[in-house]
PDB file of C-alpha atoms in Angstrom:
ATOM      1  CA  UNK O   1      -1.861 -13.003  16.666  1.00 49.00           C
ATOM      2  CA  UNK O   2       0.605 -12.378  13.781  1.00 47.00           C
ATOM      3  CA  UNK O   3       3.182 -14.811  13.195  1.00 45.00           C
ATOM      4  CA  UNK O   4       7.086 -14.274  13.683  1.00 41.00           C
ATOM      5  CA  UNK O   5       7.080 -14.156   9.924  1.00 38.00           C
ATOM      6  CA  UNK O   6       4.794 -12.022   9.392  1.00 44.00           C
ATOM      7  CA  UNK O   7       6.301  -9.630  11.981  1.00 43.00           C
ATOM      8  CA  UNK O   8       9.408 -10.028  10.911  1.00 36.00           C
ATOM      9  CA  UNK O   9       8.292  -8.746   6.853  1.00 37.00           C
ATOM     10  CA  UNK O  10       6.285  -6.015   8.297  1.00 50.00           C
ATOM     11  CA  UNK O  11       9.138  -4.275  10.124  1.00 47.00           C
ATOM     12  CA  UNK O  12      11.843  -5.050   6.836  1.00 42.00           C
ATOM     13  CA  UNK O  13       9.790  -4.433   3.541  1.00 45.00           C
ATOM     14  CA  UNK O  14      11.959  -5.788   0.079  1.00 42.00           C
ATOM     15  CA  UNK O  15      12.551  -2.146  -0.654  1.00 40.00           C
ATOM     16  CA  UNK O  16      13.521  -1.370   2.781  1.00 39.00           C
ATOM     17  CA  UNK O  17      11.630   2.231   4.612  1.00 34.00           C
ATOM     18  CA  UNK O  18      12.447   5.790   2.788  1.00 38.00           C
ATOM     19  CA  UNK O  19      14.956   6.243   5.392  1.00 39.00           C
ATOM     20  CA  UNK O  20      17.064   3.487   5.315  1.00 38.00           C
ATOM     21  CA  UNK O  21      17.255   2.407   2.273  1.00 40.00           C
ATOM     22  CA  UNK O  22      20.914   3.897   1.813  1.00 44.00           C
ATOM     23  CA  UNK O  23      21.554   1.073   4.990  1.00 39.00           C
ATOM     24  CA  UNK O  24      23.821  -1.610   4.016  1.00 42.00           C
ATOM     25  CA  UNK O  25      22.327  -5.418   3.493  1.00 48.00           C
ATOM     26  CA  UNK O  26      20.941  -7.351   6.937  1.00 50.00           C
ATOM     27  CA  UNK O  27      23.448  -8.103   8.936  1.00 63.00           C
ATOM     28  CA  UNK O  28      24.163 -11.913   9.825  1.00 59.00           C
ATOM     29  CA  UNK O  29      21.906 -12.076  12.797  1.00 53.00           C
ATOM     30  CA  UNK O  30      19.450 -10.610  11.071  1.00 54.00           C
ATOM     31  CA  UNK O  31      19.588 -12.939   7.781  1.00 53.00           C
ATOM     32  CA  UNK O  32      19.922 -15.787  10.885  1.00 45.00           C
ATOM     33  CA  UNK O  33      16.585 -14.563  12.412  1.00 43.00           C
ATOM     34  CA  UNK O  34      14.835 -14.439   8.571  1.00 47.00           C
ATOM     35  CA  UNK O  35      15.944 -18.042   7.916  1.00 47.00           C
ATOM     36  CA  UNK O  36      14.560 -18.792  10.973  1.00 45.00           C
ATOM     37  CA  UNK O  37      11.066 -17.218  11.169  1.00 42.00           C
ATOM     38  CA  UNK O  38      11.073 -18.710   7.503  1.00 47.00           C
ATOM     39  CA  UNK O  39      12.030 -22.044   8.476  1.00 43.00           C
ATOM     40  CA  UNK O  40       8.588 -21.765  10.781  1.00 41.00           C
ATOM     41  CA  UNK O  41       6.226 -20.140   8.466  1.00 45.00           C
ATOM     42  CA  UNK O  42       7.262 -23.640   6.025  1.00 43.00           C
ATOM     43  CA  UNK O  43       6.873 -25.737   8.643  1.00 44.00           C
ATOM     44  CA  UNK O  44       3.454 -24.477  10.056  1.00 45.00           C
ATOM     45  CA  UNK O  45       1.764 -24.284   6.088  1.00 46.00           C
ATOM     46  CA  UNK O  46       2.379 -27.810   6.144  1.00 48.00           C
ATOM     47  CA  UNK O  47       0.549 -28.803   9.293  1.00 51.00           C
ATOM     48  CA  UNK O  48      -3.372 -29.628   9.227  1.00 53.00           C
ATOM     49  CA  UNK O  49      -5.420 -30.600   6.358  1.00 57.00           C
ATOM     50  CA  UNK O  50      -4.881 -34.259   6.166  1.00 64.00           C
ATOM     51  CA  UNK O  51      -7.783 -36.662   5.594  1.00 66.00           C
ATOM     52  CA  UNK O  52      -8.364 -39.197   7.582  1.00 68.00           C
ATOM     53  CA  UNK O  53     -10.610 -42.164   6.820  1.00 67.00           C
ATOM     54  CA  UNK O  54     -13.385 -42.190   9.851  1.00 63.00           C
ATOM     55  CA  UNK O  55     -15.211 -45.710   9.068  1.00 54.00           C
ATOM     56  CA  UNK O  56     -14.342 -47.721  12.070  1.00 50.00           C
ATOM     57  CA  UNK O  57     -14.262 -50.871  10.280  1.00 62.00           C
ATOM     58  CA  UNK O  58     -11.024 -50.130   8.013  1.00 77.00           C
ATOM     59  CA  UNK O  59      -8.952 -49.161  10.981  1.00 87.00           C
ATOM     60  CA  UNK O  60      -7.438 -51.412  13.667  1.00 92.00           C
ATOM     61  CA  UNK O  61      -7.353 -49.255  17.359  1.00 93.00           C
ATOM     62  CA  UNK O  62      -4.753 -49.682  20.211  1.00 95.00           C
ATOM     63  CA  UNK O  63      -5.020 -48.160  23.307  1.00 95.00           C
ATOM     64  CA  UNK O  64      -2.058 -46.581  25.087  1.00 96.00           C
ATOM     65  CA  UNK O  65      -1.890 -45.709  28.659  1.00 94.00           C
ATOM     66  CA  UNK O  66       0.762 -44.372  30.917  1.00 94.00           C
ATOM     67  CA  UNK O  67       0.759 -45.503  34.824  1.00 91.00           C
ATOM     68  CA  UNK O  68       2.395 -42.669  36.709  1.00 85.00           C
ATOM     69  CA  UNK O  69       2.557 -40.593  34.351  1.00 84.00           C
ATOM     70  CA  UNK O  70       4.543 -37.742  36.302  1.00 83.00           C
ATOM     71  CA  UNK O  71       6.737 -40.256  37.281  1.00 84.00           C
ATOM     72  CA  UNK O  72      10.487 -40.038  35.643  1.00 81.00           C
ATOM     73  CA  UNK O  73      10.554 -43.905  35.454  1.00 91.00           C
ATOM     74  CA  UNK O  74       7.027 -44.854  34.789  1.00 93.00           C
ATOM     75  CA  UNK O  75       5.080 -47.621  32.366  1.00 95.00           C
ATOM     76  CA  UNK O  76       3.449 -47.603  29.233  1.00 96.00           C
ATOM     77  CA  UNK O  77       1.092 -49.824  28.399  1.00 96.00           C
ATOM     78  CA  UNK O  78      -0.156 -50.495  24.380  1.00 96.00           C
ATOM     79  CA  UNK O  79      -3.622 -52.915  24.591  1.00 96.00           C
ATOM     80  CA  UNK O  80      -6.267 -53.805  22.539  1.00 91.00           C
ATOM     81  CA  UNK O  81      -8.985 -51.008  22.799  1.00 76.00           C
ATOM     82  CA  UNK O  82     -12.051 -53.347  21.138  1.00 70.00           C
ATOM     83  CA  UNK O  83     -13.315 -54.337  25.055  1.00 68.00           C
ATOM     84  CA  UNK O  84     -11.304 -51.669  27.676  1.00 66.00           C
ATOM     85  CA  UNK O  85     -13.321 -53.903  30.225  1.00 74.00           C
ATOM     86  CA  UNK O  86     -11.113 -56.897  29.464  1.00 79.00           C
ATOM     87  CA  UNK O  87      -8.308 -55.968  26.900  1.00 84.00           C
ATOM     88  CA  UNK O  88      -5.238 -57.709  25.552  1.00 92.00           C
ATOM     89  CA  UNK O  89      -1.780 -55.929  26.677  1.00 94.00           C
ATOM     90  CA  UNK O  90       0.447 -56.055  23.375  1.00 96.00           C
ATOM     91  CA  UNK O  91       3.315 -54.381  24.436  1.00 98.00           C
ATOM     92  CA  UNK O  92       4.791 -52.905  27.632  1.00 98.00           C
ATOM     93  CA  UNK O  93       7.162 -49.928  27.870  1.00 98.00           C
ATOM     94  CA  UNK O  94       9.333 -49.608  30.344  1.00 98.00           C
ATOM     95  CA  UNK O  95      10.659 -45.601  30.225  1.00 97.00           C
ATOM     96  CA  UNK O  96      12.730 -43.704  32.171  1.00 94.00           C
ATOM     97  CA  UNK O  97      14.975 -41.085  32.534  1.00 90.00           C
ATOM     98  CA  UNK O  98      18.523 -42.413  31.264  1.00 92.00           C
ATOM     99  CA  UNK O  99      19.600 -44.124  28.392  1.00 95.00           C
ATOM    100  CA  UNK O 100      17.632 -45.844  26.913  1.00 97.00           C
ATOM    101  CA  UNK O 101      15.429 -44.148  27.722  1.00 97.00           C
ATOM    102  CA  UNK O 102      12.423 -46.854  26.612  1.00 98.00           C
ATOM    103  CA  UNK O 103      12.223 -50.333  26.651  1.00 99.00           C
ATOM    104  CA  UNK O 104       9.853 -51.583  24.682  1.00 99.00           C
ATOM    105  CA  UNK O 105       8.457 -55.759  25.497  1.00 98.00           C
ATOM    106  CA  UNK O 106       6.165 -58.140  24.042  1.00 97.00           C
ATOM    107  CA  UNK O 107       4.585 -59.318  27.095  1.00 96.00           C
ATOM    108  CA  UNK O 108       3.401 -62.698  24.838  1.00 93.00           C
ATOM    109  CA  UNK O 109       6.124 -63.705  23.390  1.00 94.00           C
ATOM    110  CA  UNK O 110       8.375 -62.498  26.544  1.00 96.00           C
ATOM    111  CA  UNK O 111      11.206 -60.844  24.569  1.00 97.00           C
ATOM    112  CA  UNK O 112      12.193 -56.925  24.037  1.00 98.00           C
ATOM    113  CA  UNK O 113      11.057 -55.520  20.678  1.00 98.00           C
ATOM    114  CA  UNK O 114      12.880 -52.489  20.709  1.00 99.00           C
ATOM    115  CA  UNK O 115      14.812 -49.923  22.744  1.00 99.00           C
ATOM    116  CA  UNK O 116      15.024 -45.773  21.909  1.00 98.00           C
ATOM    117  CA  UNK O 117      16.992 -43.418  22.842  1.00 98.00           C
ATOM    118  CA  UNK O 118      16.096 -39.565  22.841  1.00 96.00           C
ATOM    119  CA  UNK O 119      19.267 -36.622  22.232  1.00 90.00           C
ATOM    120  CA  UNK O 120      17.782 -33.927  24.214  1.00 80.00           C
ATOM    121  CA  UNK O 121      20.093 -31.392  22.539  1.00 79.00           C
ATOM    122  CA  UNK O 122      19.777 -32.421  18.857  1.00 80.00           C
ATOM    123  CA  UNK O 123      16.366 -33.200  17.036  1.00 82.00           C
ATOM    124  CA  UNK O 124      16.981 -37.223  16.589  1.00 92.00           C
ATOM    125  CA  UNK O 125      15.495 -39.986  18.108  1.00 96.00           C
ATOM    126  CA  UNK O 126      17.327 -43.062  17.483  1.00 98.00           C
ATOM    127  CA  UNK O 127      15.542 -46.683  17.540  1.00 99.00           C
ATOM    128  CA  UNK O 128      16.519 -50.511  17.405  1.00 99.00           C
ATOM    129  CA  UNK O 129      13.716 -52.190  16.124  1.00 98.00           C
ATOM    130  CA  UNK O 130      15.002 -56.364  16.511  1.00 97.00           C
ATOM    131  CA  UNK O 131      18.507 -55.160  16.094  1.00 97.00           C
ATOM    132  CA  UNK O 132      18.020 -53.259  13.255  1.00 97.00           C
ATOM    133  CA  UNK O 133      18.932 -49.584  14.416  1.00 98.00           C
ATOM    134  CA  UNK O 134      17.407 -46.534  12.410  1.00 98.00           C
ATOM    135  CA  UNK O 135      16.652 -42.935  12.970  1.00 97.00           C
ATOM    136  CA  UNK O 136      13.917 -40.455  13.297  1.00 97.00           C
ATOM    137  CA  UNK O 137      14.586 -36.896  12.004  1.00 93.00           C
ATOM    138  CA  UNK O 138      12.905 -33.653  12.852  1.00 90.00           C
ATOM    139  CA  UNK O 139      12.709 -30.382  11.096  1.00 74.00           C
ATOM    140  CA  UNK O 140      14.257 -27.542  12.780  1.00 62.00           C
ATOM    141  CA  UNK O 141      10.906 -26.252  14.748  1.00 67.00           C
ATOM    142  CA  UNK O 142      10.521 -30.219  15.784  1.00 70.00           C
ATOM    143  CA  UNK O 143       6.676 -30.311  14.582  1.00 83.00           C
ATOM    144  CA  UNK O 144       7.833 -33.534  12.576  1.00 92.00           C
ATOM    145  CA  UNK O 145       9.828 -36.744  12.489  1.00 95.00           C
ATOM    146  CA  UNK O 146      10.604 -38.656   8.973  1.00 97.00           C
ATOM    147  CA  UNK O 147      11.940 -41.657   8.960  1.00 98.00           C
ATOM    148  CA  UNK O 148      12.983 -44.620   6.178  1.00 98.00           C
ATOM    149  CA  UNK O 149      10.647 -47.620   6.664  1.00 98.00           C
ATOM    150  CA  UNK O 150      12.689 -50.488   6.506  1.00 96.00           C
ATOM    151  CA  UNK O 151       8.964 -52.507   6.614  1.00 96.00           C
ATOM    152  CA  UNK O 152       7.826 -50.655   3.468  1.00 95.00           C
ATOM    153  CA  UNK O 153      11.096 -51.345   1.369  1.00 95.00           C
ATOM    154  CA  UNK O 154      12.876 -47.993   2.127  1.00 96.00           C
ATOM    155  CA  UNK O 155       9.367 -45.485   1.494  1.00 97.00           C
ATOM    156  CA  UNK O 156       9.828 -42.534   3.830  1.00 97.00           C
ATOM    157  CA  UNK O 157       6.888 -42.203   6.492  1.00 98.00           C
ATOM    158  CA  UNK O 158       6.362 -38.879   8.656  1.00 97.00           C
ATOM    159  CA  UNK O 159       4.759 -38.332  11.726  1.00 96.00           C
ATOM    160  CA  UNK O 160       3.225 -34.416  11.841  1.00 94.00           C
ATOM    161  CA  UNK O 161       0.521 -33.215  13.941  1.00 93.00           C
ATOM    162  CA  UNK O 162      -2.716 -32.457  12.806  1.00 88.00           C
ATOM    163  CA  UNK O 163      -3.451 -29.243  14.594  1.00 78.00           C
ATOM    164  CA  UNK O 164      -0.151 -26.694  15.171  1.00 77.00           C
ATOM    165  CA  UNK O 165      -1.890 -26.239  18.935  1.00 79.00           C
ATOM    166  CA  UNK O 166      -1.632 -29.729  20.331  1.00 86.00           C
ATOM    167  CA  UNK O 167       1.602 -31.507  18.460  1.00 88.00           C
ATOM    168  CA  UNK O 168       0.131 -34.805  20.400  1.00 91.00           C
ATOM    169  CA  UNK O 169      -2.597 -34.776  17.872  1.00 94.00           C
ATOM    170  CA  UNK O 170      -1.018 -36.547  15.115  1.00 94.00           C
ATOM    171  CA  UNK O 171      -0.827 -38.303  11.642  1.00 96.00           C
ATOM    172  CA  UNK O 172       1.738 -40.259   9.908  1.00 97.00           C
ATOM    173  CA  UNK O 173       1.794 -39.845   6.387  1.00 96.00           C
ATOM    174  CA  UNK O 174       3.026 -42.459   3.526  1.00 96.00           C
ATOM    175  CA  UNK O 175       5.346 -41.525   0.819  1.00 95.00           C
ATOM    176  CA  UNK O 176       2.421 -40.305  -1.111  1.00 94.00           C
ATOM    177  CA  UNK O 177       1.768 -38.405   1.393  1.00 93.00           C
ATOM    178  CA  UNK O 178      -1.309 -40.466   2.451  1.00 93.00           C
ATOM    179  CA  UNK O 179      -2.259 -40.328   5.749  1.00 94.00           C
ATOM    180  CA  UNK O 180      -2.264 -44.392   6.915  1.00 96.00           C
ATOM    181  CA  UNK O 181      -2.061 -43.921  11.079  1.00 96.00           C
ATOM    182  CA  UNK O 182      -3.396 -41.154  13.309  1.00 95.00           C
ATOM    183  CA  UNK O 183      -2.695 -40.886  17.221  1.00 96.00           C
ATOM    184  CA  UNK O 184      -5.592 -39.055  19.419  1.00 94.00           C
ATOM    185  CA  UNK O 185      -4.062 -37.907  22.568  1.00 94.00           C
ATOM    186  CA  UNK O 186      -7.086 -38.378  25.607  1.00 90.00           C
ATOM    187  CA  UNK O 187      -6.133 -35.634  28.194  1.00 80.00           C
ATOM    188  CA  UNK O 188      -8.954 -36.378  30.995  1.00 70.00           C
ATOM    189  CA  UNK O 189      -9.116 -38.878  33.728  1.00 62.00           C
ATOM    190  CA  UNK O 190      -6.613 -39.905  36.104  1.00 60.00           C
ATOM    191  CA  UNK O 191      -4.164 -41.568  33.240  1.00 72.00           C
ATOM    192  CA  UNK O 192      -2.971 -40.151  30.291  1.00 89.00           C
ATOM    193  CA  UNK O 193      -2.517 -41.531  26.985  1.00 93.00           C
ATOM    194  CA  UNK O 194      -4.591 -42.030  23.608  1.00 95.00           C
ATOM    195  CA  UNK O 195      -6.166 -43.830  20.855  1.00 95.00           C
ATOM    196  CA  UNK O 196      -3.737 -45.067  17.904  1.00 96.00           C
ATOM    197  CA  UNK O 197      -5.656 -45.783  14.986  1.00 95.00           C
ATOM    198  CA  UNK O 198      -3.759 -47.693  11.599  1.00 95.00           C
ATOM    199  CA  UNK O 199      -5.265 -48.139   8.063  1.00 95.00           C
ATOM    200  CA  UNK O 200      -4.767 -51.391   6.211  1.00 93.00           C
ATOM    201  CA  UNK O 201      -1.747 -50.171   5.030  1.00 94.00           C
ATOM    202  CA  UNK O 202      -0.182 -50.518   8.425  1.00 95.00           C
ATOM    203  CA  UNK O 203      -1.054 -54.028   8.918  1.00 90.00           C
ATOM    204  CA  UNK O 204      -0.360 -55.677   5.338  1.00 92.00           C
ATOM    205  CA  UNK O 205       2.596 -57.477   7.678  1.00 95.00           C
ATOM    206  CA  UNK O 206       3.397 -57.963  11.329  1.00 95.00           C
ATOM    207  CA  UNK O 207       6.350 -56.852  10.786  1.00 96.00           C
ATOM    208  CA  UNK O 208       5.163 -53.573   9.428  1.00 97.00           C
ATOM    209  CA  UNK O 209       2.695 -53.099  12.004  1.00 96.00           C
ATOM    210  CA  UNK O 210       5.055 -53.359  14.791  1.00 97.00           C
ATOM    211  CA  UNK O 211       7.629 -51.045  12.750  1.00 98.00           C
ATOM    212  CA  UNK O 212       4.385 -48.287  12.886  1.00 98.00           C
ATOM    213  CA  UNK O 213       3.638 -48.757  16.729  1.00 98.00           C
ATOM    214  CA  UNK O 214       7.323 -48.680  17.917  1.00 98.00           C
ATOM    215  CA  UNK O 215       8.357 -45.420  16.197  1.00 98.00           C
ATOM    216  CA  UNK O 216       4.623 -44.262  17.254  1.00 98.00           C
ATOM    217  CA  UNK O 217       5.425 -44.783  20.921  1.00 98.00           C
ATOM    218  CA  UNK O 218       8.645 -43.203  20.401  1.00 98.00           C
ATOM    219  CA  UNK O 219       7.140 -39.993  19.019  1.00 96.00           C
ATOM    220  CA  UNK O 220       4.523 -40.009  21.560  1.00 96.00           C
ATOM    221  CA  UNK O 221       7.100 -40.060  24.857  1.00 95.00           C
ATOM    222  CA  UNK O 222       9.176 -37.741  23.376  1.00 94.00           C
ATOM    223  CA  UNK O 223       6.622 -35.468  23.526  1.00 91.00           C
ATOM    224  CA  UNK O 224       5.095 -35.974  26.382  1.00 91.00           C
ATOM    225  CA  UNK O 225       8.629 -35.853  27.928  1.00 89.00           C
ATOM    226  CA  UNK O 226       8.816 -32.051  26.637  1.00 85.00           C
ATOM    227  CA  UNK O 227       5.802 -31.588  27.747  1.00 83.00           C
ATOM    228  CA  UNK O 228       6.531 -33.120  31.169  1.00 80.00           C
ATOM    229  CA  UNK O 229       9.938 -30.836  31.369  1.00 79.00           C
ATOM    230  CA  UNK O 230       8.295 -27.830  30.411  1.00 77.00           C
ATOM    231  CA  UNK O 231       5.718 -28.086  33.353  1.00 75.00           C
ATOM    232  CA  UNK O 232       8.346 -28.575  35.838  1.00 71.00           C
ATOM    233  CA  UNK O 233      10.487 -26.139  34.884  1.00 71.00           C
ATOM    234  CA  UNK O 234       7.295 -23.404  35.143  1.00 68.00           C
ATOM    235  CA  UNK O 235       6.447 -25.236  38.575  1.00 67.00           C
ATOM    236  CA  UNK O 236      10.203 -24.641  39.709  1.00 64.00           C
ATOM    237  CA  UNK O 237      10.332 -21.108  38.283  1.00 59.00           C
TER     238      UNK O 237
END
């Protein structure tokens, strides 16, 4: 299936058809619709193609888990995923609907880690990360969210997904543009969630570790909340 791009060049070649090339330049809409199916074509190139490291023993794993997860208030649950049989809950999320719309707790030390809010008609996510508030920002076709690591002295990290058909499936790349974390979405089974995987690079502090999960989980929900909202709104249809 050709791309919007692609579509777009076929029907208005540089030197225009024979027959309309005495037409006057592209009107606004249809410079807005170039910029646009440009904007895309950029921002799908850029997808894919990242190495990831696959020995198990230089990456730490975390599982996350949603209870209910239909459910507009619902939990999230981030454990240990060395023995699922018997594992450690790290960090509990309490999301919902309304502002903010997650919650995020240390269930150890008893104290809330962080709080995010989503702006369903813009393309930021907004987090406060032990008081310390910073942003996430998305390209226009929202396949990624940049942010400035406060952990790793102001380097810019980016969460983009590794295949353009599932944006779940995703990496988060260092300023480098080494790829240091990975999230594997697990779609079976009666609960949803995944596998987050982080390089040694993500745990060099606990402070940077926790900076990597938090703006993980919020990346994660706000997908699966589009996700969520685009299902309903077929079922409703």
């Amino acid at each position: 299936m050709k791309s919007l791009f692609s579509r777009f060049v076929e029907q208005n070649p540089p030197g225009g058809f024979a027959s309309t090339q005495a037409v006057p330049s592209k009107t606004n809409q249809d410079k807005a619709i170039a910029a646009q199916a440009q904007a895309y074509q950029e921002e799908e190139q850029g997808l894919g193609g990242v190495d990831f490291p696959e020995s198990l023993g230089d990456t730490r794993k975390l599982q996350v888990q949603y209870d209910g997860y239909w459910n507009l208030h619902t939990t999230i649950r981030v454990t240990t995923a060395d023995n699922l049989d018997v594992p450690t809950e790290l960090y509990t999320v309490d999301a919902r609907h309304r502002k903010p719309q997650m919650r995020i707790r240390s269930p150890a030390r008893n104290v809330e880690v962080a709080t995010v809010v989503f702006h369903f008609t813009k393309t930021r996510i907004d987090v406060t990360l032990h008081g310390q508030q910073f942003s996430l920002e998305s390209g226009r076709m929202n396949t990624r969210y940049s942010y400035t690591s406060g952990a790793m002295g102001g380097e810019k990290l980016t969460w983009q997904p590794r295949k353009k058909l599932d944006p779940l499936n995703m990496v988060l790349l260092n300023g480098r543009g080494g790829a240091i974390a990975r999230f594997k979405p697990e779609y079976w089974g009666s609960k949803r969630g995944g596998v987050l995987e982080l390089l040694p690079e993500c745990w060099t502090t606990d402070a940077m570790m926790e900076e990597v999960l938090v703006v993980a989980l919020a990346v994660i929900h706000w997908r699966e909340t589009q996700r969520i909202s685009a299902a309903n709104s077929s079922v409703s249809a």
